[in-house]
CSV table of C-alpha atoms in Angstrom, one decimal:
chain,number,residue,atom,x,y,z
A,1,UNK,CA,0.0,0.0,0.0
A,2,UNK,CA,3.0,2.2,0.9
A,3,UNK,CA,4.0,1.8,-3.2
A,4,UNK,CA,0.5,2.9,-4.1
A,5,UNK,CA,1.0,6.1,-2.2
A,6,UNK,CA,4.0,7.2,-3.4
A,7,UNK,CA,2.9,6.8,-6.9
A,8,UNK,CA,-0.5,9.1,-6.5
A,9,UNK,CA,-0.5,12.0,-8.6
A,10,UNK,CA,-0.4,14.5,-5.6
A,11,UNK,CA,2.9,12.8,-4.1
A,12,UNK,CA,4.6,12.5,-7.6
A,13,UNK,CA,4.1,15.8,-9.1
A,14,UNK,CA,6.7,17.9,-7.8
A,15,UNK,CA,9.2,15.3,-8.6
A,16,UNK,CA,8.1,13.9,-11.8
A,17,UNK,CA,7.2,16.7,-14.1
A,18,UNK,CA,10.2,19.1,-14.2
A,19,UNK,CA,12.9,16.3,-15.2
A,20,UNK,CA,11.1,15.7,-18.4
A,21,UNK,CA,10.6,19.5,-19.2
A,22,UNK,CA,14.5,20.4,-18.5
A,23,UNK,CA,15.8,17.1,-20.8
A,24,UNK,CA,13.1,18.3,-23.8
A,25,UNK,CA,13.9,21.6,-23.6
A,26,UNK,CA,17.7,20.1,-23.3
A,27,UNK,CA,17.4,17.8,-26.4
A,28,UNK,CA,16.0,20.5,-28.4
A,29,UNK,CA,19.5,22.8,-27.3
A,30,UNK,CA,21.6,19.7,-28.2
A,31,UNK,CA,19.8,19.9,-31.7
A,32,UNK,CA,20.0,23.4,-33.1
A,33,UNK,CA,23.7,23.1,-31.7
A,34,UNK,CA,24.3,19.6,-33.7
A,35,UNK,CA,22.3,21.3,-36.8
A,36,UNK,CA,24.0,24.7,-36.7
A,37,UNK,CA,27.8,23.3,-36.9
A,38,UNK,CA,26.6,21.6,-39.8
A,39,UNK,CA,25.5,24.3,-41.6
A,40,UNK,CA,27.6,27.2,-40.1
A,41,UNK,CA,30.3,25.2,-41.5
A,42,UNK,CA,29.3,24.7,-44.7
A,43,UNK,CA,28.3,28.7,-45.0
A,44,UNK,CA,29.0,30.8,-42.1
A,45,UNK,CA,26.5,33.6,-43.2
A,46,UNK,CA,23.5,30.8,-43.0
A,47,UNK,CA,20.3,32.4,-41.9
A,48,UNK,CA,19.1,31.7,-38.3
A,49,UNK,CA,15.7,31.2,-39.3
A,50,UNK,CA,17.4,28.4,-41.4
A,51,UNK,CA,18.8,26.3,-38.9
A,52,UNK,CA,16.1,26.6,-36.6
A,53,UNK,CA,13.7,25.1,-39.2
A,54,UNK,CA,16.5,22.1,-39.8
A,55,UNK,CA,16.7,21.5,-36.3
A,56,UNK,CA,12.6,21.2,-36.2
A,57,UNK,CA,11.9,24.1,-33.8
A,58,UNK,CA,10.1,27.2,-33.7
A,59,UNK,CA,11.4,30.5,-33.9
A,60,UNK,CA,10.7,31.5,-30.3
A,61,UNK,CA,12.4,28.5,-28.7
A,62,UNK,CA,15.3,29.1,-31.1
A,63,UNK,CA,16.0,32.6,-29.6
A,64,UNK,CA,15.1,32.1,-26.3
A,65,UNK,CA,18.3,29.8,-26.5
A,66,UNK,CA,20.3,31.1,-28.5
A,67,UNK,CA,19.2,35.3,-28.6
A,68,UNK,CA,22.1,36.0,-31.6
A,69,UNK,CA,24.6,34.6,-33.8
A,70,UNK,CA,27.2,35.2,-32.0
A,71,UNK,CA,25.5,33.6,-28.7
A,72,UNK,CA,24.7,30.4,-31.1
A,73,UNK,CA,28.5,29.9,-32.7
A,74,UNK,CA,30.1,30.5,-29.0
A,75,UNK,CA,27.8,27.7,-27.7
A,76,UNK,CA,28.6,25.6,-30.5
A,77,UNK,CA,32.1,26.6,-29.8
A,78,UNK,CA,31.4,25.8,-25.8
A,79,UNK,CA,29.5,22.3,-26.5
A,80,UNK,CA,31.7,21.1,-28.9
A,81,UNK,CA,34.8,21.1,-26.8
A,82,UNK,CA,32.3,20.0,-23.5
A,83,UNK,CA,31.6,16.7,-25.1
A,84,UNK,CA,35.6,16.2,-25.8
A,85,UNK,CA,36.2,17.4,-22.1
A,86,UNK,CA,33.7,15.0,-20.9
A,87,UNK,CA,34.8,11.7,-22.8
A,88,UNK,CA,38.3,11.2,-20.9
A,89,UNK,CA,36.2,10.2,-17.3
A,90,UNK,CA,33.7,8.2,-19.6
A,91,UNK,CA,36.5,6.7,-21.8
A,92,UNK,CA,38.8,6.1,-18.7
A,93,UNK,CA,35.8,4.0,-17.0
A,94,UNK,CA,35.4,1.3,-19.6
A,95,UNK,CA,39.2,1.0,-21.5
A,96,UNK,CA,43.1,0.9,-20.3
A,97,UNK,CA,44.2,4.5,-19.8
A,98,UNK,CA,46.2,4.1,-22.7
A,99,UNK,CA,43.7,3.0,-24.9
A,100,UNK,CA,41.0,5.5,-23.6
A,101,UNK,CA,43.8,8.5,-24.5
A,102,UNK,CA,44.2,7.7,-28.0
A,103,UNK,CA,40.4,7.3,-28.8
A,104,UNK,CA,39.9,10.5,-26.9
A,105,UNK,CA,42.6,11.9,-29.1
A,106,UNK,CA,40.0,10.7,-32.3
A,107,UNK,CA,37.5,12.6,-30.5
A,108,UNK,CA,39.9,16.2,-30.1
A,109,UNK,CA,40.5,15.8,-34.0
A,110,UNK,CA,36.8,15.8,-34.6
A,111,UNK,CA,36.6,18.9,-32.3
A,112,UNK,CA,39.8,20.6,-34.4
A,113,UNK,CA,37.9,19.8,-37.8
A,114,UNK,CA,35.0,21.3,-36.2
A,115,UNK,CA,36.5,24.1,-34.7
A,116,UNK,CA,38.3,24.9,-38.5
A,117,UNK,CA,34.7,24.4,-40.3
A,118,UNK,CA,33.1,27.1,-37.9
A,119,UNK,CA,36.1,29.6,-38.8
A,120,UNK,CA,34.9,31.9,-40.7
A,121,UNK,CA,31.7,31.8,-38.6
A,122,UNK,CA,34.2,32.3,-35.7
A,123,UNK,CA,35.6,35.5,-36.6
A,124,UNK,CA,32.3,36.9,-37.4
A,125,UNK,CA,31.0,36.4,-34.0
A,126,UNK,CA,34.0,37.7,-32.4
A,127,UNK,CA,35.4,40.5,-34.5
A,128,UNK,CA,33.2,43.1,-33.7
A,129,UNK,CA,32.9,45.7,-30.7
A,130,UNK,CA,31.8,44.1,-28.1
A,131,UNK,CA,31.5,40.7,-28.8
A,132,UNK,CA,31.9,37.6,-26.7
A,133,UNK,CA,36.0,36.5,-26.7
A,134,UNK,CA,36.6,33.1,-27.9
A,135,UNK,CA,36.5,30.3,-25.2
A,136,UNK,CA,39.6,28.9,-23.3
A,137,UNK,CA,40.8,25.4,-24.2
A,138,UNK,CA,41.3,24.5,-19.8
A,139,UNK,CA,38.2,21.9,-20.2
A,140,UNK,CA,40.3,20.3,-22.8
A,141,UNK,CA,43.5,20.4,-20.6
A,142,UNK,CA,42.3,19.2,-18.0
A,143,UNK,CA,40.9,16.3,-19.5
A,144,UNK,CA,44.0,15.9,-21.2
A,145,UNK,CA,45.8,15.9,-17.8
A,146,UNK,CA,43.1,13.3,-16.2
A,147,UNK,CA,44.1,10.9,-19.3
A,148,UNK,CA,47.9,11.2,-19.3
A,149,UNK,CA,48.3,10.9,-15.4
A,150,UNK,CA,46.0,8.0,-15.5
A,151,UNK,CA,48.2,6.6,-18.3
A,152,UNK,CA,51.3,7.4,-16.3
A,153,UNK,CA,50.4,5.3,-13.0
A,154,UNK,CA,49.3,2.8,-14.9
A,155,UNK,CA,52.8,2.5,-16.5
A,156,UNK,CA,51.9,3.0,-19.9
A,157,UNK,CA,53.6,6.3,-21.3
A,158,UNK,CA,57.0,7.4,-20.6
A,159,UNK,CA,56.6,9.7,-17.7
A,160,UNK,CA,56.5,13.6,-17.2
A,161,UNK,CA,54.5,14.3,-20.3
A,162,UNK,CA,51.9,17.7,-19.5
A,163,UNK,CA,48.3,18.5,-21.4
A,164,UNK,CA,50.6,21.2,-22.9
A,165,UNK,CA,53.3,18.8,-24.4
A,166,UNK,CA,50.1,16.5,-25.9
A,167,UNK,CA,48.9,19.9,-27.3
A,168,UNK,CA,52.2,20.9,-28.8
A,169,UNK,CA,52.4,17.3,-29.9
A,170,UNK,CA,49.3,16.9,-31.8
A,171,UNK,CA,49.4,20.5,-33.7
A,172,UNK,CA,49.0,19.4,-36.7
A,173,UNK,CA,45.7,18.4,-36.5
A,174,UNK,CA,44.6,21.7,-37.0
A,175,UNK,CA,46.5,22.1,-40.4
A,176,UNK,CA,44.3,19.4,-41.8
A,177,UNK,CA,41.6,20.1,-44.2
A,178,UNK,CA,38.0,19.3,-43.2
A,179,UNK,CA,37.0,19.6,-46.1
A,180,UNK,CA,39.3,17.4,-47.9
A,181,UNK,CA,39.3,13.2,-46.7
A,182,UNK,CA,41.1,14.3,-42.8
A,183,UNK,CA,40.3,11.6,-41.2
A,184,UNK,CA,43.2,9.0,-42.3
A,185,UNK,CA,45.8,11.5,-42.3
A,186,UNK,CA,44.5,12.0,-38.5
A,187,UNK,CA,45.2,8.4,-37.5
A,188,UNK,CA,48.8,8.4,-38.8
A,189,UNK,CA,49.2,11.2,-36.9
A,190,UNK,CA,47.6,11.1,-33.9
A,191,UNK,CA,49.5,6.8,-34.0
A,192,UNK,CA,52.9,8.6,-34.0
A,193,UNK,CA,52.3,10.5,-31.2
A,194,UNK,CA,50.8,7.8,-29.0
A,195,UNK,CA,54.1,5.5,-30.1
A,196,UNK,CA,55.8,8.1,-28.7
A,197,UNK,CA,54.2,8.4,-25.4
A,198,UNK,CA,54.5,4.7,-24.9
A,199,UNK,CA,58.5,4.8,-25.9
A,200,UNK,CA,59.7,4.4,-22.2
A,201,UNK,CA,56.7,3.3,-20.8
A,202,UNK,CA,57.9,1.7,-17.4
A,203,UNK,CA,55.2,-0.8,-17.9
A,204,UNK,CA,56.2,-2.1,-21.2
């Protein structure tokens, strides 16, 4: 009987209605932002109104998220390098350190590619007067820092290696092409580097 009680309308309400508001209203901000990357990066000046009808919402719940361009292409900007950010705990609880840090090295060279699409759409939003600065890469560095140290007590890269070596390390990336086939160029790359942190590995 105690069950039947706690599921009543009355005692449920306050609990059970606001969750599935926030996550709607969040997976309709997760879809203009997955939309508008697409489409800022194939034509930075792409109309608003556009994207908001791709992404299958109305115009008021478009700007009540996102109230100009430049608000939208920071986000984008913001979410993108989140996700990447995000990955190294998630990556680091199923896989070897080692093999957590290179996939989440596949998942920075998606962010560079994406970061190099929105460009153009970059400097728009950030060269006038007064307009929002381009975010900090510390989510990313930190990650970075959560992966290697991981991968250092387990042995598995040489030690001593920083989030600001792996940067330096991995430059490149951003002198690839997204437009042109990136993505196997990327692996050779981003292979050498990990070969490199494992040279020395005391574990090895």
């Amino acid at each position: 009987m105690g069950h039947e009680k706690d599921a009543s309308p009355c005692a449920r309400t306050p609990r059970s209605t606001a969750p599935p508001l926030r996550s709607d209203a969040q997976r309709n901000r997760e879809r203009i932002l997955e939309v508008a990357l697409v489409e800022l990066t194939r034509a930075a000046d792409t109309p608003l109104s556009a994207i908001a009808k791709k992404a299958g919402v109305g115009q008021g719940t478009f700007y009540r998220n996102f109230p100009s361009r430049e608000a939208l292409v920071m986000e984008i900007y913001r979410y993108e390098m989140q996700q990447v950010a995000d990955s190294a705990a998630q990556l680091l609880s199923t896989r070897e350190p080692d093999r957590a840090l290179r996939e989440w090295m596949d998942g920075l060279a998606r962010f560079a590619m994406a970061k190099a699409g929105l460009a153009d759409a970059i400097r728009q939003a950030t060269s006038g007067p007064g307009s929002p600065a381009k975010p900090g890469h510390s989510p990313v560095t930190e990650a970075a820092e959560l992966l290697l140290r991981s991968c250092e007590e387990a042995g598995s890269i040489r030690p001593g290696v920083t989030a600001d070596d792996l940067v330096l390390a991995i430059g490149g990336l951003w002198q690839l092409d997204p437009a042109e086939d990136w993505q196997p160029r990327a692996t050779r790359l981003l292979d050498l580097v990990m070969d490199g942190l494992r040279a020395g590995a005391p574990g090895r």
